[in-house]
Amino acid sequence: MDKMVNLPVYLDNNATTPCDPRVADAIWPFFTRYFGNAGSRDHAYGWEALAAVDIAREQLAGLINAHPHEIVFTSGATESVNLALKGVLEAYRSKGNHIITVATEHKAVLDTCAHLEKNGARISYLPVDQHGLVDPNLVAASIEPATVLICVMHANNETGVLQPVEAIGQLAKDRNVLFFCDAVQSVGKTPVDVQALNADLLSISAHKMYGPKGIGALFVRRRDPRVSLMAQMDGGAQEKGRRSGTLNVPGIVGLGKAAALALQEMETDRTRTAALMQKLEKALQQQAGAVVNGSLQHRLSHVSNCRFEGISSSSLIAAIGKEIAVSTGSACTSGTTEPSHVLLAMGLTEAAARSSIRFSAGRFTTEAEIDHVIEVLLRAINTIRKQEQGQPITAHS
Ligand SMILES: *Cc1c(COP(=O)(O)O)cnc(C)c1O
């Protein structure tokens, strides 16, 4: 990809990834030439669109080892999460109204849970340890007769920490409780297999895996067990009645192409971005005293959430902002002045959470960019440390 001049180095791939040019090329004809409604059964325009949607459905299903009929296209993972949580709770009302989730989930999950709580659902928010990990035994111990759903994300968006989802999926299956996994950050970056995970529902977003924004999917298991879901969008009964609305054909084609590319390039991407992140992380640890937040073993290798003691992340980001695009955490919560709920749940003090920055590399990150980032960061950190000999900050409460 040609680099745009005067723009900072992009290390915020967990917030969104650039659309791969090969994905953009695949999408283009579906705006102009093949513009048909995939629901039009009476002419070639509709048939062409439907054929493209079918291919994309197979491509995405192939990436996560699902059946194409188990893919429901949505407007993005936020909608997928809403459909999973609200749709299951409504469909299984006769069984109960209890959901088990974790304190470090994405806001899409936590805010949906808060909404459901207001309407009478009971939610257990499980804690994590200092590494950001939830204990599967605690999940098992929290199951009640009224529990209809266990909701645990695969990779955390702020830290990259990978939850023990295989163990959780297995125990959910053993205990006859549905398991929903928000896998937005892991799909396309590391192998995700809905059979190995025993996932009954799983959310995906195209713009976190080099596809376009505004398109996503929900995997819904169709047998062993067959998951019932109450639709949250009523209308033309598209997606077998699970999500009405004219299909976003260009978006769906883009998501399919992104999935096909991920299947081909995941290992190369992973090896390359891991090396780049390791180089950055080592330099920051050795030369700026950075401390990595979250498990070092169970983590996506292209993500690093670093704490710089005594330095506020907002002043550091202000100092480097013209040269490096990073964030303090979730794009959905940055802009608020609240410290990260993920880092607080891991036991960091507010001050420690406020001195943390998330770096996330991607398919188009280069080594020259990483070298530049190291240089800019070290210079900025030294300047800030010289200027303000601030209060010492302790890491854990
Ligand atoms: C980005 C993200 C979402 C929301 O996805 P959208 O497609 O932007 O709505 C949900 N969960 C996680 C973990 C994410 O990183």
mmCIF file of C-alpha atoms and ligand atoms in Angstrom:
data_model
loop_
_atom_site.group_PDB
_atom_site.id
_atom_site.type_symbol
_atom_site.label_atom_id
_atom_site.label_comp_id
_atom_site.label_asym_id
_atom_site.label_seq_id
_atom_site.Cartn_x
_atom_site.Cartn_y
_atom_site.Cartn_z
ATOM 1 C CA MET A 1 0.000 0.000 0.000
ATOM 2 C CA ASP A 2 1.362 3.427 -0.855
ATOM 3 C CA LYS A 3 2.126 5.412 2.278
ATOM 4 C CA MET A 4 0.303 8.689 2.667
ATOM 5 C CA VAL A 5 2.687 11.535 3.398
ATOM 6 C CA ASN A 6 2.291 13.652 6.501
ATOM 7 C CA LEU A 7 0.130 11.088 8.246
ATOM 8 C CA PRO A 8 1.321 9.472 11.452
ATOM 9 C CA VAL A 9 2.491 5.849 11.560
ATOM 10 C CA TYR A 10 -0.625 3.781 12.142
ATOM 11 C CA LEU A 11 -0.343 1.502 15.181
ATOM 12 C CA ASP A 12 -4.019 1.413 16.083
ATOM 13 C CA ASN A 13 -5.113 -1.650 14.122
ATOM 14 C CA ASN A 14 -7.286 -2.871 17.008
ATOM 15 C CA ALA A 15 -9.491 0.203 16.541
ATOM 16 C CA THR A 16 -9.833 -0.470 12.827
ATOM 17 C CA THR A 17 -7.697 -1.842 10.032
ATOM 18 C CA PRO A 18 -7.236 -0.290 6.612
ATOM 19 C CA CYS A 19 -9.290 -2.005 3.922
ATOM 20 C CA ASP A 20 -6.903 -4.266 1.981
ATOM 21 C CA PRO A 21 -6.657 -2.902 -1.611
ATOM 22 C CA ARG A 22 -7.516 -6.397 -2.893
ATOM 23 C CA VAL A 23 -10.717 -6.231 -0.831
ATOM 24 C CA ALA A 24 -11.527 -2.756 -2.150
ATOM 25 C CA ASP A 25 -10.986 -4.023 -5.731
ATOM 26 C CA ALA A 26 -13.344 -6.947 -5.127
ATOM 27 C CA ILE A 27 -16.059 -4.656 -3.752
ATOM 28 C CA TRP A 28 -16.080 -1.972 -6.424
ATOM 29 C CA PRO A 29 -18.104 -3.760 -9.183
ATOM 30 C CA PHE A 30 -20.867 -4.446 -6.672
ATOM 31 C CA PHE A 31 -21.655 -0.745 -6.375
ATOM 32 C CA THR A 32 -21.958 -0.154 -10.083
ATOM 33 C CA ARG A 33 -22.147 -3.227 -12.338
ATOM 34 C CA TYR A 34 -23.633 -5.867 -10.032
ATOM 35 C CA PHE A 35 -25.880 -3.576 -8.019
ATOM 36 C CA GLY A 36 -28.837 -5.951 -7.774
ATOM 37 C CA ASN A 37 -30.824 -6.746 -4.655
ATOM 38 C CA ALA A 38 -29.786 -10.225 -3.516
ATOM 39 C CA GLY A 39 -33.470 -10.789 -2.696
ATOM 40 C CA SER A 40 -34.646 -10.156 -6.286
ATOM 41 C CA ARG A 41 -35.498 -13.634 -7.570
ATOM 42 C CA ASP A 42 -36.877 -12.613 -10.964
ATOM 43 C CA HIS A 43 -33.862 -11.351 -12.897
ATOM 44 C CA ALA A 44 -30.140 -11.659 -13.482
ATOM 45 C CA TYR A 45 -29.280 -8.596 -11.357
ATOM 46 C CA GLY A 46 -30.646 -10.328 -8.288
ATOM 47 C CA TRP A 47 -29.105 -13.694 -9.215
ATOM 48 C CA GLU A 48 -25.640 -12.148 -9.631
ATOM 49 C CA ALA A 49 -25.869 -10.436 -6.270
ATOM 50 C CA LEU A 50 -27.101 -13.591 -4.553
ATOM 51 C CA ALA A 51 -24.336 -15.672 -6.128
ATOM 52 C CA ALA A 52 -21.741 -13.228 -4.775
ATOM 53 C CA VAL A 53 -23.326 -13.331 -1.304
ATOM 54 C CA ASP A 54 -23.277 -17.147 -1.385
ATOM 55 C CA ILE A 55 -19.559 -17.161 -2.213
ATOM 56 C CA ALA A 56 -18.818 -14.677 0.590
ATOM 57 C CA ARG A 57 -20.839 -16.763 3.028
ATOM 58 C CA GLU A 58 -18.735 -19.815 2.129
ATOM 59 C CA GLN A 59 -15.501 -17.837 2.416
ATOM 60 C CA LEU A 60 -16.373 -16.562 5.898
ATOM 61 C CA ALA A 61 -17.698 -19.940 7.068
ATOM 62 C CA GLY A 62 -14.471 -21.524 5.810
ATOM 63 C CA LEU A 63 -12.351 -19.209 7.929
ATOM 64 C CA ILE A 64 -14.046 -20.284 11.191
ATOM 65 C CA ASN A 65 -14.930 -23.899 10.255
ATOM 66 C CA ALA A 66 -18.671 -23.225 10.216
ATOM 67 C CA HIS A 67 -21.409 -24.191 7.741
ATOM 68 C CA PRO A 68 -22.454 -21.331 5.412
ATOM 69 C CA HIS A 69 -26.041 -21.576 6.733
ATOM 70 C CA GLU A 70 -24.694 -20.712 10.185
ATOM 71 C CA ILE A 71 -23.559 -17.234 9.064
ATOM 72 C CA VAL A 72 -25.913 -14.273 9.640
ATOM 73 C CA PHE A 73 -24.706 -11.029 8.074
ATOM 74 C CA THR A 74 -25.179 -7.906 10.207
ATOM 75 C CA SER A 75 -24.091 -4.260 10.149
ATOM 76 C CA GLY A 76 -21.082 -5.041 12.352
ATOM 77 C CA ALA A 77 -20.084 -6.731 15.559
ATOM 78 C CA THR A 78 -22.045 -4.338 17.776
ATOM 79 C CA GLU A 79 -25.201 -5.536 16.067
ATOM 80 C CA SER A 80 -24.011 -9.152 16.227
ATOM 81 C CA VAL A 81 -23.474 -8.813 19.978
ATOM 82 C CA ASN A 82 -26.916 -7.235 20.458
ATOM 83 C CA LEU A 83 -28.530 -9.979 18.366
ATOM 84 C CA ALA A 84 -26.739 -12.737 20.277
ATOM 85 C CA LEU A 85 -27.458 -11.470 23.787
ATOM 86 C CA LYS A 86 -30.978 -10.100 23.281
ATOM 87 C CA GLY A 87 -31.958 -12.771 20.765
ATOM 88 C CA VAL A 88 -30.954 -15.670 23.037
ATOM 89 C CA LEU A 89 -32.420 -14.148 26.187
ATOM 90 C CA GLU A 90 -35.773 -13.635 24.453
ATOM 91 C CA ALA A 91 -35.819 -17.068 22.819
ATOM 92 C CA TYR A 92 -34.935 -18.942 26.027
ATOM 93 C CA ARG A 93 -37.174 -16.973 28.395
ATOM 94 C CA SER A 94 -38.837 -20.178 29.623
ATOM 95 C CA LYS A 95 -35.441 -21.523 30.761
ATOM 96 C CA GLY A 96 -34.308 -18.442 32.667
ATOM 97 C CA ASN A 97 -32.902 -14.938 32.557
ATOM 98 C CA HIS A 98 -29.322 -15.260 33.814
ATOM 99 C CA ILE A 99 -26.212 -14.426 31.756
ATOM 100 C CA ILE A 100 -22.577 -14.944 32.786
ATOM 101 C CA THR A 101 -20.006 -12.545 31.356
ATOM 102 C CA VAL A 102 -16.694 -10.919 32.292
ATOM 103 C CA ALA A 103 -15.781 -7.427 33.550
ATOM 104 C CA THR A 104 -13.270 -6.868 30.722
ATOM 105 C CA GLU A 105 -15.644 -7.437 27.795
ATOM 106 C CA HIS A 106 -16.066 -4.833 25.049
ATOM 107 C CA LYS A 107 -18.587 -2.044 25.692
ATOM 108 C CA ALA A 108 -20.876 -3.575 23.062
ATOM 109 C CA VAL A 109 -21.335 -6.523 25.445
ATOM 110 C CA LEU A 110 -21.308 -4.594 28.726
ATOM 111 C CA ASP A 111 -23.763 -1.919 27.583
ATOM 112 C CA THR A 112 -26.112 -4.520 26.089
ATOM 113 C CA CYS A 113 -25.961 -6.416 29.394
ATOM 114 C CA ALA A 114 -26.726 -3.196 31.312
ATOM 115 C CA HIS A 115 -29.759 -2.679 29.074
ATOM 116 C CA LEU A 116 -30.950 -6.246 29.672
ATOM 117 C CA GLU A 117 -30.445 -5.829 33.424
ATOM 118 C CA LYS A 118 -32.772 -2.821 33.385
ATOM 119 C CA ASN A 119 -35.366 -5.085 31.805
ATOM 120 C CA GLY A 120 -35.105 -7.727 34.496
ATOM 121 C CA ALA A 121 -32.247 -9.979 33.395
ATOM 122 C CA ARG A 122 -29.613 -11.030 35.913
ATOM 123 C CA ILE A 123 -25.994 -10.675 34.851
ATOM 124 C CA SER A 124 -22.920 -12.084 36.600
ATOM 125 C CA TYR A 125 -19.833 -10.017 35.746
ATOM 126 C CA LEU A 126 -16.866 -12.243 36.573
ATOM 127 C CA PRO A 127 -13.539 -10.732 37.643
ATOM 128 C CA VAL A 128 -10.186 -11.366 35.937
ATOM 129 C CA ASP A 129 -6.759 -11.885 37.499
ATOM 130 C CA GLN A 130 -3.826 -9.461 37.156
ATOM 131 C CA HIS A 131 -3.014 -11.024 33.770
ATOM 132 C CA GLY A 132 -6.502 -10.244 32.475
ATOM 133 C CA LEU A 133 -7.603 -13.890 32.497
ATOM 134 C CA VAL A 134 -10.920 -15.255 33.736
ATOM 135 C CA ASP A 135 -10.846 -18.557 35.634
ATOM 136 C CA PRO A 136 -12.936 -21.269 33.888
ATOM 137 C CA ASN A 137 -13.662 -22.797 37.324
ATOM 138 C CA LEU A 138 -15.307 -19.544 38.326
ATOM 139 C CA VAL A 139 -17.392 -19.639 35.144
ATOM 140 C CA ALA A 140 -18.472 -23.203 35.991
ATOM 141 C CA ALA A 141 -19.269 -22.265 39.590
ATOM 142 C CA SER A 142 -21.443 -19.354 38.420
ATOM 143 C CA ILE A 143 -23.812 -21.522 36.351
ATOM 144 C CA GLU A 144 -27.343 -21.697 37.767
ATOM 145 C CA PRO A 145 -30.439 -23.509 36.508
ATOM 146 C CA ALA A 146 -31.610 -20.160 35.092
ATOM 147 C CA THR A 147 -28.366 -19.513 33.165
ATOM 148 C CA VAL A 148 -29.127 -19.222 29.442
ATOM 149 C CA LEU A 149 -25.840 -17.876 28.117
ATOM 150 C CA ILE A 150 -22.132 -17.628 28.877
ATOM 151 C CA CYS A 151 -20.522 -14.685 27.078
ATOM 152 C CA VAL A 152 -16.714 -14.509 27.036
ATOM 153 C CA MET A 153 -14.616 -12.764 24.393
ATOM 154 C CA HIS A 154 -11.705 -14.489 22.648
ATOM 155 C CA ALA A 155 -9.055 -11.731 22.420
ATOM 156 C CA ASN A 156 -9.378 -8.536 24.400
ATOM 157 C CA ASN A 157 -9.347 -5.409 22.237
ATOM 158 C CA GLU A 158 -7.280 -3.330 24.692
ATOM 159 C CA THR A 159 -4.636 -5.843 25.783
ATOM 160 C CA GLY A 160 -4.792 -8.637 23.200
ATOM 161 C CA VAL A 161 -5.146 -11.127 26.090
ATOM 162 C CA LEU A 162 -6.650 -14.444 24.947
ATOM 163 C CA GLN A 163 -9.234 -15.932 27.295
ATOM 164 C CA PRO A 164 -9.323 -19.715 27.908
ATOM 165 C CA VAL A 165 -12.288 -20.053 25.552
ATOM 166 C CA GLU A 166 -11.731 -23.751 24.690
ATOM 167 C CA ALA A 167 -12.138 -24.703 28.346
ATOM 168 C CA ILE A 168 -15.127 -22.402 28.739
ATOM 169 C CA GLY A 169 -16.783 -23.742 25.574
ATOM 170 C CA GLN A 170 -16.295 -27.306 26.772
ATOM 171 C CA LEU A 171 -17.773 -26.673 30.209
ATOM 172 C CA ALA A 172 -20.698 -24.750 28.686
ATOM 173 C CA LYS A 173 -21.416 -27.747 26.450
ATOM 174 C CA ASP A 174 -21.119 -30.182 29.378
ATOM 175 C CA ARG A 175 -23.509 -28.086 31.434
ATOM 176 C CA ASN A 176 -25.967 -27.511 28.578
ATOM 177 C CA VAL A 177 -25.566 -23.725 28.542
ATOM 178 C CA LEU A 178 -25.077 -21.756 25.309
ATOM 179 C CA PHE A 179 -21.672 -20.128 24.751
ATOM 180 C CA PHE A 180 -21.304 -16.836 22.873
ATOM 181 C CA CYS A 181 -17.778 -15.700 22.009
ATOM 182 C CA ASP A 182 -16.974 -12.180 20.783
ATOM 183 C CA ALA A 183 -14.108 -13.046 18.436
ATOM 184 C CA VAL A 184 -13.802 -9.707 16.627
ATOM 185 C CA GLN A 185 -10.126 -9.263 17.454
ATOM 186 C CA SER A 186 -9.000 -12.832 16.844
ATOM 187 C CA VAL A 187 -10.795 -13.888 13.644
ATOM 188 C CA GLY A 188 -8.333 -13.540 10.778
ATOM 189 C CA LYS A 189 -5.385 -12.972 13.148
ATOM 190 C CA THR A 190 -5.139 -16.353 14.842
ATOM 191 C CA PRO A 191 -6.947 -19.634 14.085
ATOM 192 C CA VAL A 192 -10.575 -19.565 15.245
ATOM 193 C CA ASP A 193 -12.523 -22.823 14.916
ATOM 194 C CA VAL A 194 -16.114 -22.770 16.169
ATOM 195 C CA GLN A 195 -16.054 -26.568 16.584
ATOM 196 C CA ALA A 196 -12.854 -26.612 18.644
ATOM 197 C CA LEU A 197 -14.198 -23.722 20.743
ATOM 198 C CA ASN A 198 -17.633 -25.333 21.137
ATOM 199 C CA ALA A 199 -18.977 -21.866 20.375
ATOM 200 C CA ASP A 200 -22.740 -21.657 19.809
ATOM 201 C CA LEU A 201 -22.603 -18.019 18.729
ATOM 202 C CA LEU A 202 -19.590 -15.947 17.637
ATOM 203 C CA SER A 203 -19.291 -12.338 16.504
ATOM 204 C CA ILE A 204 -17.132 -11.039 13.640
ATOM 205 C CA SER A 205 -16.451 -7.571 12.234
ATOM 206 C CA ALA A 206 -15.023 -6.886 8.760
ATOM 207 C CA HIS A 207 -13.245 -3.618 9.598
ATOM 208 C CA LYS A 208 -11.017 -5.321 12.178
ATOM 209 C CA MET A 209 -9.738 -7.777 9.549
ATOM 210 C CA TYR A 210 -8.915 -5.578 6.526
ATOM 211 C CA GLY A 211 -12.499 -5.409 5.260
ATOM 212 C CA PRO A 212 -14.872 -2.435 5.060
ATOM 213 C CA LYS A 213 -16.707 -0.785 7.960
ATOM 214 C CA GLY A 214 -20.405 -1.349 8.582
ATOM 215 C CA ILE A 215 -20.498 -5.073 7.882
ATOM 216 C CA GLY A 216 -20.128 -8.014 10.231
ATOM 217 C CA ALA A 217 -21.558 -11.397 11.002
ATOM 218 C CA LEU A 218 -22.890 -13.620 13.731
ATOM 219 C CA PHE A 219 -22.205 -17.347 13.642
ATOM 220 C CA VAL A 220 -25.268 -19.194 14.942
ATOM 221 C CA ARG A 221 -24.896 -22.960 15.485
ATOM 222 C CA ARG A 222 -27.548 -24.930 13.621
ATOM 223 C CA ARG A 223 -27.147 -28.369 15.169
ATOM 224 C CA ASP A 224 -25.865 -30.007 18.349
ATOM 225 C CA PRO A 225 -27.422 -27.848 19.688
ATOM 226 C CA ARG A 226 -29.580 -25.847 17.295
ATOM 227 C CA VAL A 227 -29.558 -22.291 18.649
ATOM 228 C CA SER A 228 -32.869 -20.416 18.692
ATOM 229 C CA LEU A 229 -32.661 -16.686 18.265
ATOM 230 C CA MET A 230 -35.360 -14.023 18.459
ATOM 231 C CA ALA A 231 -34.775 -11.571 15.607
ATOM 232 C CA GLN A 232 -34.063 -8.015 16.709
ATOM 233 C CA MET A 233 -34.815 -6.514 13.299
ATOM 234 C CA ASP A 234 -38.170 -7.242 11.686
ATOM 235 C CA GLY A 235 -38.973 -6.830 8.017
ATOM 236 C CA GLY A 236 -38.327 -8.778 4.855
ATOM 237 C CA ALA A 237 -37.122 -11.918 6.679
ATOM 238 C CA GLN A 238 -33.666 -11.939 5.061
ATOM 239 C CA GLU A 239 -31.023 -14.235 6.579
ATOM 240 C CA LYS A 240 -33.706 -16.873 7.282
ATOM 241 C CA GLY A 241 -35.666 -14.374 9.345
ATOM 242 C CA ARG A 242 -32.799 -13.818 11.780
ATOM 243 C CA ARG A 243 -31.867 -10.379 10.435
ATOM 244 C CA SER A 244 -34.219 -8.501 8.130
ATOM 245 C CA GLY A 245 -33.006 -5.769 5.825
ATOM 246 C CA THR A 246 -31.689 -5.652 2.254
ATOM 247 C CA LEU A 247 -28.310 -7.329 2.221
ATOM 248 C CA ASN A 248 -25.270 -5.038 2.038
ATOM 249 C CA VAL A 249 -23.880 -6.859 -0.989
ATOM 250 C CA PRO A 250 -20.673 -4.788 -1.465
ATOM 251 C CA GLY A 251 -19.916 -5.097 2.263
ATOM 252 C CA ILE A 252 -20.624 -8.823 2.296
ATOM 253 C CA VAL A 253 -18.395 -9.362 -0.762
ATOM 254 C CA GLY A 254 -15.674 -7.412 1.056
ATOM 255 C CA LEU A 255 -16.039 -9.447 4.239
ATOM 256 C CA GLY A 256 -15.837 -12.664 2.213
ATOM 257 C CA LYS A 257 -12.736 -11.517 0.352
ATOM 258 C CA ALA A 258 -11.127 -10.380 3.624
ATOM 259 C CA ALA A 259 -11.828 -13.835 5.079
ATOM 260 C CA ALA A 260 -10.302 -15.598 2.074
ATOM 261 C CA LEU A 261 -7.176 -13.411 2.300
ATOM 262 C CA ALA A 262 -6.921 -14.001 6.055
ATOM 263 C CA LEU A 263 -7.022 -17.752 5.524
ATOM 264 C CA GLN A 264 -4.119 -17.458 3.063
ATOM 265 C CA GLU A 265 -2.040 -14.874 4.879
ATOM 266 C CA MET A 266 -2.755 -15.323 8.577
ATOM 267 C CA GLU A 267 0.484 -17.150 9.347
ATOM 268 C CA THR A 268 2.690 -14.745 7.357
ATOM 269 C CA ASP A 269 0.947 -11.737 8.912
ATOM 270 C CA ARG A 270 1.241 -13.243 12.359
ATOM 271 C CA THR A 271 4.945 -14.028 12.138
ATOM 272 C CA ARG A 272 5.790 -10.628 10.692
ATOM 273 C CA THR A 273 3.706 -8.495 13.055
ATOM 274 C CA ALA A 274 4.891 -10.532 16.061
ATOM 275 C CA ALA A 275 8.509 -9.740 15.226
ATOM 276 C CA LEU A 276 7.715 -6.050 14.768
ATOM 277 C CA MET A 277 5.839 -5.836 18.068
ATOM 278 C CA GLN A 278 8.602 -7.707 19.876
ATOM 279 C CA LYS A 279 11.138 -5.219 18.565
ATOM 280 C CA LEU A 280 9.024 -2.277 19.725
ATOM 281 C CA GLU A 281 8.176 -3.821 23.080
ATOM 282 C CA LYS A 282 11.772 -4.747 23.867
ATOM 283 C CA ALA A 283 13.020 -1.250 23.055
ATOM 284 C CA LEU A 284 10.348 0.326 25.244
ATOM 285 C CA GLN A 285 10.992 -2.078 28.125
ATOM 286 C CA GLN A 286 14.753 -1.726 28.027
ATOM 287 C CA GLN A 287 15.077 1.957 27.252
ATOM 288 C CA ALA A 288 11.930 3.515 28.721
ATOM 289 C CA GLY A 289 11.094 1.137 31.580
ATOM 290 C CA ALA A 290 7.789 0.168 30.007
ATOM 291 C CA VAL A 291 5.767 -2.559 31.726
ATOM 292 C CA VAL A 292 3.462 -4.728 29.621
ATOM 293 C CA ASN A 293 -0.140 -5.003 30.824
ATOM 294 C CA GLY A 294 -1.724 -8.447 30.557
ATOM 295 C CA SER A 295 -0.611 -12.022 30.102
ATOM 296 C CA LEU A 296 2.591 -12.436 28.090
ATOM 297 C CA GLN A 297 1.788 -16.069 27.242
ATOM 298 C CA HIS A 298 -1.877 -15.793 26.336
ATOM 299 C CA ARG A 299 -1.880 -12.801 24.068
ATOM 300 C CA LEU A 300 -2.223 -11.818 20.417
ATOM 301 C CA SER A 301 1.348 -11.262 19.286
ATOM 302 C CA HIS A 302 0.644 -8.042 17.338
ATOM 303 C CA VAL A 303 -0.777 -6.181 20.354
ATOM 304 C CA SER A 304 1.103 -4.555 23.211
ATOM 305 C CA ASN A 305 -0.489 -2.549 26.006
ATOM 306 C CA CYS A 306 2.374 -0.724 27.747
ATOM 307 C CA ARG A 307 2.508 1.255 30.947
ATOM 308 C CA PHE A 308 4.988 4.102 31.384
ATOM 309 C CA GLU A 309 5.215 4.823 35.080
ATOM 310 C CA GLY A 310 5.017 8.482 35.997
ATOM 311 C CA ILE A 311 3.843 9.539 32.533
ATOM 312 C CA SER A 312 0.244 10.253 31.678
ATOM 313 C CA SER A 313 -0.718 8.569 28.437
ATOM 314 C CA SER A 314 -2.667 11.614 27.298
ATOM 315 C CA SER A 315 0.401 13.871 27.529
ATOM 316 C CA LEU A 316 2.534 11.245 25.787
ATOM 317 C CA ILE A 317 -0.025 10.806 23.013
ATOM 318 C CA ALA A 318 -0.224 14.589 22.631
ATOM 319 C CA ALA A 319 3.562 14.722 22.303
ATOM 320 C CA ILE A 320 3.789 12.006 19.634
ATOM 321 C CA GLY A 321 0.399 12.498 17.978
ATOM 322 C CA LYS A 322 1.747 14.039 14.789
ATOM 323 C CA GLU A 323 3.980 11.033 14.199
ATOM 324 C CA ILE A 324 2.294 8.006 15.749
ATOM 325 C CA ALA A 325 -1.383 7.044 15.785
ATOM 326 C CA VAL A 326 -2.029 4.989 18.921
ATOM 327 C CA SER A 327 -4.682 5.061 21.604
ATOM 328 C CA THR A 328 -5.172 4.727 25.322
ATOM 329 C CA GLY A 329 -7.516 1.817 24.794
ATOM 330 C CA SER A 330 -10.829 1.224 23.124
ATOM 331 C CA ALA A 331 -11.805 3.692 20.398
ATOM 332 C CA CYS A 332 -15.335 3.356 21.687
ATOM 333 C CA THR A 333 -14.408 4.699 25.116
ATOM 334 C CA SER A 334 -11.409 6.934 24.375
ATOM 335 C CA GLY A 335 -12.616 10.488 24.216
ATOM 336 C CA THR A 336 -14.132 9.941 27.629
ATOM 337 C CA THR A 337 -11.859 10.742 30.547
ATOM 338 C CA GLU A 338 -12.607 7.448 32.290
ATOM 339 C CA PRO A 339 -9.592 5.201 32.808
ATOM 340 C CA SER A 340 -9.830 1.838 31.034
ATOM 341 C CA HIS A 341 -12.314 -0.555 32.674
ATOM 342 C CA VAL A 342 -10.175 -3.420 31.384
ATOM 343 C CA LEU A 343 -7.002 -2.269 33.126
ATOM 344 C CA LEU A 344 -8.874 -1.376 36.342
ATOM 345 C CA ALA A 345 -10.415 -4.874 36.370
ATOM 346 C CA MET A 346 -6.869 -6.277 36.186
ATOM 347 C CA GLY A 347 -6.071 -4.459 39.426
ATOM 348 C CA LEU A 348 -4.189 -1.451 38.070
ATOM 349 C CA THR A 349 -4.614 1.804 39.951
ATOM 350 C CA GLU A 350 -6.329 4.664 38.136
ATOM 351 C CA ALA A 351 -2.957 6.381 37.769
ATOM 352 C CA ALA A 352 -1.350 3.254 36.303
ATOM 353 C CA ALA A 353 -4.286 2.791 33.923
ATOM 354 C CA ARG A 354 -3.927 6.416 32.858
ATOM 355 C CA SER A 355 -0.263 5.852 32.011
ATOM 356 C CA SER A 356 -0.947 3.004 29.589
ATOM 357 C CA ILE A 357 -0.975 2.995 25.788
ATOM 358 C CA ARG A 358 -2.110 0.337 23.331
ATOM 359 C CA PHE A 359 0.044 -0.432 20.291
ATOM 360 C CA SER A 360 -1.429 -2.688 17.622
ATOM 361 C CA ALA A 361 0.428 -3.560 14.423
ATOM 362 C CA GLY A 362 -1.165 -4.839 11.243
ATOM 363 C CA ARG A 363 -0.673 -6.303 7.793
ATOM 364 C CA PHE A 364 0.695 -3.031 6.431
ATOM 365 C CA THR A 365 3.014 -2.057 9.280
ATOM 366 C CA THR A 366 6.658 -1.922 8.151
ATOM 367 C CA GLU A 367 9.908 -2.325 10.048
ATOM 368 C CA ALA A 368 10.977 1.188 9.018
ATOM 369 C CA GLU A 369 7.819 2.492 10.680
ATOM 370 C CA ILE A 370 8.570 0.587 13.878
ATOM 371 C CA ASP A 371 12.114 1.982 13.938
ATOM 372 C CA HIS A 372 10.709 5.484 13.555
ATOM 373 C CA VAL A 373 8.142 4.869 16.306
ATOM 374 C CA ILE A 374 10.835 3.681 18.718
ATOM 375 C CA GLU A 375 12.924 6.784 18.048
ATOM 376 C CA VAL A 376 9.988 9.214 18.433
ATOM 377 C CA LEU A 377 8.662 7.522 21.565
ATOM 378 C CA LEU A 378 11.990 7.354 23.375
ATOM 379 C CA ARG A 379 12.662 10.998 22.624
ATOM 380 C CA ALA A 380 9.211 12.078 23.837
ATOM 381 C CA ILE A 381 9.379 9.961 26.999
ATOM 382 C CA ASN A 382 12.815 11.340 27.915
ATOM 383 C CA THR A 383 11.613 14.897 27.373
ATOM 384 C CA ILE A 384 8.510 14.405 29.518
ATOM 385 C CA ARG A 385 10.465 12.661 32.288
ATOM 386 C CA LYS A 386 12.977 15.525 32.365
ATOM 387 C CA GLN A 387 10.244 18.179 32.406
ATOM 388 C CA GLU A 388 7.954 16.841 35.068
ATOM 389 C CA GLN A 389 9.550 14.915 37.882
ATOM 390 C CA GLY A 390 6.059 13.756 38.837
ATOM 391 C CA GLN A 391 4.801 11.679 41.706
ATOM 392 C CA PRO A 392 5.930 8.059 41.662
ATOM 393 C CA ILE A 393 3.084 5.817 40.578
ATOM 394 C CA THR A 394 2.406 2.346 41.951
ATOM 395 C CA ALA A 395 1.156 -0.269 39.567
ATOM 396 C CA HIS A 396 -1.291 -2.372 41.513
ATOM 397 C CA SER A 397 -3.845 -1.452 44.133
HETATM 398 C C1 LIG B 1 -14.544 -3.387 17.511
HETATM 399 C C2 LIG B 1 -15.113 -4.400 18.446
HETATM 400 C C3 LIG B 1 -16.498 -4.605 18.543
HETATM 401 C C4 LIG B 1 -17.491 -3.768 17.768
HETATM 402 O O1 LIG B 1 -17.412 -4.034 16.383
HETATM 403 P P1 LIG B 1 -18.095 -3.028 15.310
HETATM 404 O O2 LIG B 1 -18.123 -3.834 14.047
HETATM 405 O O3 LIG B 1 -17.214 -1.840 15.225
HETATM 406 O O4 LIG B 1 -19.459 -2.707 15.803
HETATM 407 C C5 LIG B 1 -16.941 -5.589 19.404
HETATM 408 N N1 LIG B 1 -16.097 -6.318 20.141
HETATM 409 C C6 LIG B 1 -14.757 -6.150 20.077
HETATM 410 C C7 LIG B 1 -13.869 -7.005 20.902
HETATM 411 C C8 LIG B 1 -14.218 -5.182 19.239
HETATM 412 O O5 LIG B 1 -12.911 -4.992 19.208
#
